[in-house]
Structure formats: C-alpha cells, structure tokens
Coordinates of C-alpha atoms and ligand atoms in Angstrom, one line a residue:
X266 CA 0.0 0.0 0.0
X267 CA 1.3 3.5 -0.9
X268 CA 1.9 6.2 1.6
X269 CA 3.7 9.5 1.7
X270 CA 6.5 9.1 4.2
X271 CA 8.8 11.7 5.7
X272 CA 12.1 10.2 6.8
X273 CA 14.4 13.2 6.9
X274 CA 13.5 16.8 6.7
X275 CA 16.3 17.4 4.2
X276 CA 15.3 14.8 1.6
X277 CA 11.6 15.5 2.0
X278 CA 8.7 13.2 1.4
X279 CA 8.7 10.0 -0.6
X280 CA 6.0 7.6 -1.7
X281 CA 6.7 4.2 -0.2
X282 CA 5.1 0.8 -0.1
X283 CA 4.1 0.2 3.5
X284 CA 2.1 -2.3 5.5
X285 CA -0.9 -1.6 7.7
X286 CA -2.1 -3.8 10.6
X287 CA -5.8 -4.7 11.1
X288 CA -7.9 -2.4 13.3
X289 CA -8.1 -3.6 16.9
X290 CA -10.7 -2.9 19.6
X291 CA -12.2 0.6 19.1
X292 CA -10.3 1.2 15.8
X293 CA -11.4 1.5 12.2
X294 CA -9.7 1.0 8.9
X295 CA -10.6 3.7 6.4
X296 CA -9.9 3.7 2.6
X297 CA -8.9 7.3 1.8
X298 CA -10.7 9.0 -1.1
X299 CA -9.6 12.6 -0.7
X300 CA -6.8 14.2 1.3
X301 CA -6.0 17.9 1.5
X302 CA -2.4 19.3 1.5
X303 CA -2.4 21.6 4.5
X304 CA 0.3 24.0 5.3
X305 CA 0.7 22.2 8.7
X306 CA 1.9 19.2 6.7
X307 CA 4.5 21.3 5.1
X308 CA 5.4 22.9 8.4
X309 CA 6.6 19.5 9.5
X310 CA 8.7 19.0 6.4
X311 CA 10.2 22.5 6.6
X312 CA 10.8 22.5 10.3
X313 CA 8.5 25.6 11.0
X314 CA 7.2 23.5 13.9
X315 CA 9.0 20.7 15.6
X316 CA 7.3 17.4 16.0
X317 CA 10.5 15.4 15.5
X318 CA 9.0 12.0 14.8
X319 CA 10.4 10.2 11.8
X320 CA 9.8 8.1 9.8
X321 CA 6.3 9.6 9.7
X322 CA 3.3 9.0 7.4
X323 CA 2.0 12.5 6.6
X324 CA -1.5 13.9 6.3
X325 CA -4.3 15.0 8.7
X326 CA -7.0 16.3 6.4
X327 CA -9.0 13.5 4.8
X328 CA -12.1 11.7 3.9
X329 CA -12.9 8.1 2.9
X330 CA -14.9 5.0 3.2
X331 CA -15.0 2.7 6.2
X332 CA -13.7 -0.7 5.2
X333 CA -13.3 -2.6 8.5
X334 CA -14.1 -2.0 12.1
X335 CA -12.5 -3.5 15.2
X336 CA -14.5 -5.0 18.1
X337 CA -16.7 -2.6 20.1
X338 CA -17.0 0.0 17.3
X339 CA -20.6 1.2 17.3
X340 CA -20.8 4.6 15.5
X341 CA -19.6 3.5 12.0
X342 CA -19.8 0.4 9.9
X343 CA -18.2 -0.7 6.6
X344 CA -19.4 1.4 3.7
X345 CA -20.0 4.5 5.7
X346 CA -18.5 7.8 4.4
X347 CA -16.4 9.6 6.9
X348 CA -14.3 12.7 7.5
X349 CA -11.4 12.4 9.8
X350 CA -11.3 14.8 12.7
X351 CA -8.1 16.3 14.1
X352 CA -9.3 15.8 17.6
X353 CA -10.1 12.7 19.6
X354 CA -13.5 13.8 20.9
X355 CA -13.4 11.1 23.5
X356 CA -16.7 12.3 25.1
X357 CA -15.4 11.6 28.6
X358 CA -12.8 14.2 29.5
X359 CA -13.4 17.6 31.1
X360 CA -13.1 19.6 27.8
X361 CA -15.4 17.2 25.9
X362 CA -18.0 17.5 28.7
X363 CA -17.6 21.3 28.5
X364 CA -18.4 21.3 24.8
X365 CA -14.8 21.9 23.7
X366 CA -13.8 18.6 22.0
X367 CA -11.2 20.5 20.0
X368 CA -9.3 20.5 23.3
X369 CA -10.0 16.8 24.1
X370 CA -7.5 15.6 26.7
X371 CA -7.4 12.2 25.0
X372 CA -5.6 14.1 22.3
X373 CA -2.8 12.3 20.6
X374 CA -2.1 14.4 17.4
X375 CA 1.6 15.1 17.3
X376 CA 2.4 12.0 19.2
X377 CA 2.5 9.9 16.1
X378 CA 0.6 6.9 17.5
X379 CA -2.9 5.6 18.1
X380 CA -4.3 6.3 21.6
X381 CA -2.4 3.8 23.8
X382 CA 0.8 4.0 21.8
X383 CA 0.3 1.5 19.0
X384 CA 1.7 2.2 15.5
X385 CA -0.2 0.3 12.9
X386 CA 2.0 1.3 9.9
X387 CA 5.1 -0.7 9.3
X388 CA 7.8 -0.9 6.7
X389 CA 9.8 -4.1 6.6
X390 CA 8.5 -4.8 10.1
X391 CA 9.6 -1.5 11.5
X392 CA 6.8 0.7 12.9
X393 CA 6.3 4.2 11.3
X394 CA 4.9 7.2 13.2
X395 CA 1.6 8.6 12.0
X396 CA -1.2 10.7 13.4
X397 CA -4.2 10.4 11.0
X398 CA -2.0 9.4 8.0
X399 CA -4.4 10.7 5.4
X400 CA -1.6 10.6 2.8
X401 CA -1.9 6.9 2.5
X402 CA -4.3 4.7 0.5
X403 CA -5.7 3.4 3.8
X404 CA -5.3 4.3 7.5
X405 CA -6.3 3.0 10.9
X406 CA -7.6 5.4 13.5
X407 CA -9.6 5.3 16.7
X408 CA -13.3 5.4 16.2
X409 CA -13.8 8.7 18.0
X410 CA -11.7 10.5 15.3
X411 CA -14.3 9.7 12.6
X412 CA -17.4 11.7 11.7
X413 CA -20.0 9.8 9.6
X414 CA -21.4 12.1 6.9
X415 CA -24.2 12.2 4.3
X416 CA -23.4 10.1 1.2
X417 CA -24.7 12.5 -1.4
X418 CA -21.8 15.0 -1.3
X419 CA -18.6 14.3 -3.3
X420 CA -16.3 12.6 -0.8
X421 CA -13.1 13.8 -2.3
X422 CA -14.1 17.5 -1.7
X423 CA -15.6 16.8 1.7
X424 CA -12.1 16.2 3.0
X425 CA -11.5 20.0 3.2
X426 CA -14.0 20.2 6.0
X427 CA -11.6 18.1 8.2
X428 CA -9.0 20.8 8.7
X429 CA -9.2 23.9 6.5
X430 CA -12.9 24.7 6.7
X431 CA -13.3 23.7 10.3
X432 CA -10.3 25.8 11.3
X433 CA -11.2 28.9 9.3
X434 CA -15.0 29.0 9.5
X435 CA -14.9 27.8 13.1
X436 CA -12.5 30.5 14.1
X437 CA -15.1 33.1 13.0
X438 CA -18.3 31.4 14.1
X439 CA -17.4 29.2 17.0
X440 CA -14.4 31.0 18.6
X441 CA -14.6 34.7 17.8
X442 CA -18.4 34.7 17.4
X443 CA -18.3 37.5 14.9
X444 CA -21.5 39.5 15.0
X445 CA -23.6 40.6 12.0
X446 CA -22.3 43.9 10.5
X447 CA -18.8 43.6 12.0
X448 CA -15.7 44.6 10.1
X449 CA -13.3 41.7 9.6
X450 CA -9.7 41.7 8.4
X451 CA -8.1 38.4 7.2
X452 CA -4.3 38.5 7.0
X453 CA -3.2 35.5 4.8
X454 CA -5.6 34.0 2.3
X455 CA -4.4 30.5 1.9
X456 CA -6.4 27.3 2.4
X457 CA -7.4 28.3 6.0
X458 CA -7.5 32.1 5.4
X459 CA -10.0 31.6 2.5
X460 CA -12.2 29.8 5.0
X461 CA -12.0 32.7 7.5
X462 CA -13.3 34.9 4.6
X463 CA -16.0 32.3 4.1
X464 CA -16.8 32.3 7.8
X465 CA -17.1 36.1 7.8
X466 CA -19.5 35.9 4.9
X467 CA -21.6 33.3 6.8
X468 CA -21.5 35.6 9.9
X469 CA -22.9 38.5 7.7
X470 CA -19.9 40.6 8.4
X471 CA -20.1 44.1 6.8
X472 CA -16.7 44.9 5.4
X473 CA -14.5 41.8 4.9
X474 CA -10.9 42.9 4.1
X475 CA -8.6 40.3 2.6
X476 CA -4.8 40.9 2.9
X477 CA -2.2 38.9 1.0
X478 CA 0.8 39.4 -1.3
X479 CA -0.5 37.1 -4.1
X480 CA -2.9 38.5 -6.6
X481 CA -4.5 35.2 -7.4
X482 CA -5.4 34.7 -3.7
X483 CA -6.9 38.2 -3.4
X484 CA -9.0 37.6 -6.5
X485 CA -10.2 34.3 -5.1
X486 CA -11.0 36.0 -1.7
X487 CA -13.0 38.5 -3.6
X488 CA -14.9 35.8 -5.4
X489 CA -15.6 34.1 -2.0
X490 CA -17.0 37.3 -0.6
X491 CA -14.3 39.7 0.6
X492 CA -15.4 43.3 0.0
X493 CA -11.9 44.9 0.0
X494 CA -8.5 43.5 -1.0
X495 CA -5.1 44.7 0.1
X496 CA -2.0 43.7 -1.6
X497 CA 0.6 43.7 1.2
X498 CA 3.5 43.7 -1.2
X499 CA 2.3 47.1 -2.5
X500 CA 0.8 48.9 0.4
X501 CA 0.8 49.0 4.2
X502 CA -2.1 46.8 5.4
X503 CA -2.5 48.6 8.7
X504 CA -2.7 52.0 7.2
X505 CA -5.1 50.9 4.5
X506 CA -7.3 49.0 7.0
X507 CA -7.5 52.2 9.1
X508 CA -8.7 54.1 6.0
X509 CA -11.3 51.5 5.0
X510 CA -12.7 51.1 8.5
X511 CA -12.4 54.7 9.7
X512 CA -10.3 53.8 12.8
X513 CA -9.9 50.0 13.0
X514 CA -11.7 46.7 12.4
X515 CA -13.8 44.9 14.9
X516 CA -11.9 41.6 14.2
X517 CA -8.6 40.8 12.6
X518 CA -7.6 37.2 11.9
X519 CA -3.9 36.3 11.4
X520 CA -3.8 33.2 9.3
X521 CA -0.1 32.8 8.4
X522 CA 1.7 31.9 11.6
X523 CA 4.2 34.6 12.3
X524 CA 4.5 36.9 15.4
X525 CA 5.0 39.9 13.2
X526 CA 1.7 39.3 11.3
X527 CA -0.1 38.7 14.6
X528 CA 1.1 42.1 15.7
X529 CA -0.1 43.5 12.4
X530 CA -3.5 42.0 13.0
X531 CA -3.6 43.6 16.5
X532 CA -2.7 47.0 15.0
X533 CA -5.6 46.7 12.6
X534 CA -8.3 46.5 15.4
X535 CA -10.2 49.3 17.0
X536 CA -10.7 49.8 20.8
X537 CA -12.8 46.9 21.9
X538 CA -11.7 44.8 18.9
X539 CA -10.4 41.3 18.8
X540 CA -7.2 39.9 17.2
X541 CA -7.4 36.2 16.6
X542 CA -4.3 34.1 15.9
X543 CA -5.3 31.3 13.6
X544 CA -1.9 30.5 12.0
X545 CA 0.4 28.0 13.6
X546 CA 3.2 30.0 15.4
X547 CA 6.8 28.9 14.8
X548 CA 8.6 26.9 17.4
X549 CA 9.7 29.3 20.2
X550 CA 7.8 32.2 18.7
X551 CA 6.5 34.8 21.1
X552 CA 3.7 37.2 20.4
X553 CA 3.8 40.6 21.9
X554 CA 1.5 43.6 21.8
X555 CA 1.8 47.1 23.2
X556 CA 0.2 47.6 26.6
X557 CA -1.8 50.7 26.2
X558 CA -3.9 49.7 23.1
X559 CA -4.6 46.4 24.8
X560 CA -5.8 48.3 27.9
X561 CA -8.6 49.7 25.7
X562 CA -10.7 46.6 25.8
X563 CA -8.8 44.9 23.0
X564 CA -8.6 41.1 23.0
X565 CA -5.9 38.8 21.7
X566 CA -7.3 35.4 21.2
X567 CA -5.8 32.0 20.2
X568 CA -7.9 29.4 18.4
X569 CA -7.2 25.8 17.8
X570 CA -9.1 23.9 15.2
X571 CA -11.8 26.6 15.0
X572 CA -13.1 25.6 18.5
X573 CA -14.4 22.7 16.4
X574 CA -17.0 20.2 17.6
X575 CA -16.6 17.9 14.6
X576 CA -19.6 15.6 15.2
X577 CA -21.8 18.7 15.4
X578 CA -20.1 21.0 12.9
X579 CA -19.1 18.7 10.0
X580 CA -22.8 17.8 9.2
X581 CA -24.1 21.3 9.1
X582 CA -21.1 22.5 7.1
X583 CA -21.9 19.8 4.5
X584 CA -25.6 20.8 4.6
X585 CA -24.5 24.4 3.8
X586 CA -22.3 23.0 0.9
X587 CA -25.2 20.9 -0.5
X588 CA -27.4 23.9 -0.5
X589 CA -24.8 26.2 -2.1
X590 CA -24.0 28.3 0.9
X591 CA -20.5 26.9 1.6
X592 CA -17.8 26.7 -1.1
X593 CA -15.6 23.6 -1.3
X594 CA -15.1 23.1 -5.1
X595 CA -13.7 26.5 -5.5
X596 CA -11.2 25.9 -2.7
X597 CA -9.8 22.7 -4.1
X598 CA -7.8 24.6 -6.8
X599 CA -5.8 21.5 -7.8
X600 CA -6.3 17.7 -7.7
X601 CA -3.3 15.5 -7.9
X602 CA -2.5 11.8 -7.3
X603 CA -0.7 11.3 -4.0
X604 CA 2.5 10.5 -6.0
X605 CA 2.7 14.3 -6.7
X606 CA 2.9 15.3 -3.0
X607 CA 6.1 17.2 -3.4
X608 CA 4.8 19.1 -6.4
X609 CA 1.8 20.1 -4.3
X610 CA 4.1 21.5 -1.6
X611 CA 6.0 23.4 -4.3
X612 CA 2.7 24.9 -5.5
X613 CA 1.9 25.9 -2.0
X614 CA 5.2 27.6 -1.5
X615 CA 4.9 29.4 -4.8
X616 CA 1.4 30.6 -3.9
X617 CA -0.2 29.1 -7.0
X618 CA -2.8 27.0 -5.2
X619 CA -5.2 27.5 -2.3
X620 CA -5.6 23.8 -1.6
X621 CA -4.5 20.6 -3.4
X622 CA -6.6 17.6 -2.9
X623 CA -4.8 14.2 -3.3
X624 CA -6.5 11.2 -4.8
X625 CA -5.6 7.6 -4.5
X626 CA -6.9 6.0 -7.7
Ligands
ZN975 ZN1 -4.4 21.3 8.6
ZN976 ZN1 -12.2 14.3 25.4

C-alpha cells in the first residue's frame, strides 16, 4: 500500500510501499478518497514546527470509506462515508464535557501513535509514526476520530472540512463569534484564510478585508465574498485598514503563523476589537502587543481547530455545501495523485494553489 512518508527533513517526502495492521478494539480502517495538502503538513517538512517524529506517514485532512471495524465499534460500519477529525472527541474528558472537544484531553495528534501508543503502519516490520495518516491509501484510526457524513456529497471534496474549513470557518463562528455587521480583516488568504473569509460571509460581516501578497489569492478571496482586497506587497495593510474602517476593524484574523503578522492584525483593530491568531506559530515564537492599546478593551485570542465540535459542525457544514452556501469546489484549486505530494508542496510555497486535494486511484 502506498503512503507519503517523511524520513528526513532534508530529503523531503517519498512515496513508499508500507504495511498496515488490522484495526483492533475501538479502531477503524478507512480507505482514503480525498486528502487535502495543508500548510501544517509542510510545516513538519520545513521545520517551522518541531514534531521530530520520523519516519512519519503524513496527512491530517482527509475523507474516505470505512472498510473494516474492530470490536466494540458502534458509530460507523463498513461502507460509511467519513471525514477524519483532528481531535479525539473522547466524550469523557473535562473539555469534551464542557463542549470543547477540540481541546479533548485524549488528544494524541503530534504523538504519532494511536491512543495507547500503537503504531499500525510498518515498513519491513519497523513501525512508522503517523497521526491520521491521510496521505496513505488506507489508514487505521480510533473510532472517535471519525465523523460519519451524508453520502450525497462528493467525498473527495468533503475532506476539506476536516481541517481547513473547520479551522477557518470555526475561528469566525465558534471562537470569535463575529456579529452581523462587524468589520473583519483576514491576513493571509491560503487554504485556511480563505475559510476565514468564508466564515465572515456566513456571519454576515459588513466589510471583509482580505490581505495577501499574491494577486490570485486576493482575486479568489473577492470571489468568496471579501469586499476589500489589500496587496501587502504594495501597500501598508494597517494604514489601509484604518482608512477603510475609519479607525480600525472589529476583528482581525492572522492566518499565516508569524508573530509579526499577529502584531499587524492587532494593530488593525479598534478599541474593543479582537485579534485572533489562527496561523500556527513557529517553534519558540512569542507574540507581543503594546500595553496601552490592549488596555482599551482589545482582546488577543488564540484558536485551535476553530473551536471545532466535529460531530456537530461537519454535518451542518456539509448541509451548507449541499445547498450552495458553503464553497468547497472553488477551494480545491488542484487535484493530484498522491505521488505528486512534493509538487503540491512546491505549488503551496509558490502561492499558485489554495488547496491541493490528493486522490488515491
Ligand atoms: Zn491542517
Ligand atoms: Zn475528550
């Protein structure tokens, strides 16, 4: 079975033939249909964040069909269509009980194993690390990571809900709770940023100001619903936001992952406004803001996975898609076989794609 394996951050990712053990109690084997190339996958390759586990089967955004269930599995059965969730949603820990399954304490993403420590992928008998391993023809995950979905939406596109849409739309609706008529700035219009724009549209924000350095992304943000576009390679985003909003936005979302751009987002908001850090910060990165503006009722907010409640949120997001109110097809700007994983990362770095979806045919 083919899988995209990272063995060394210098040599990058290679497609390898690997073996996958059968699902055990509480586990499910899923045949992948679509997998999105997220910047967080590349962060691992580039070293922007340090997970340090190699050899590692990449991928955390994906959708597929259940092929086999282990004993005790009750919420899915073979043939079901599923999206993989980033979070364990165990349903038993404090955060799950508090309605915050994105912070589930059973969380194992980043540990590279199934809950309990098992590693079902092997190569020549040697275990490989993996979290969700969506960049493989098949994967085995704990049941609680799966969300069963309606069968009448294209499964390959539905994968985008699993990370990019949940993170971006969720940051706006679940975490920041943007009110109707608010002014919203989005700094960084990649796969997640485009979904922050989309979330702002769903929240009925008034002015939606997209900031990026790539014209193609600004054009797409406009087509998704941004009302103003700022090319940060040509003009000062903070100065321009102040002009457009007459003194600052209500919300500014940083969707890149740098302390400098979080600061820029903070500088875009008015007294009482909220700066939301959506991008993954670099290892060791510290965010700082000036004290006096913060004193004026401004808020700096982090958000992980759009405060997502996958079993609640994925179904309504797909309902919105099915009725034309949520865009997925437009976001999947490129479809490639998984063999072209490195080309997809190249596209991402050149800024010529918003999201590449891998297929496994
Ligand atoms: Zn992601
Ligand atoms: Zn939990």
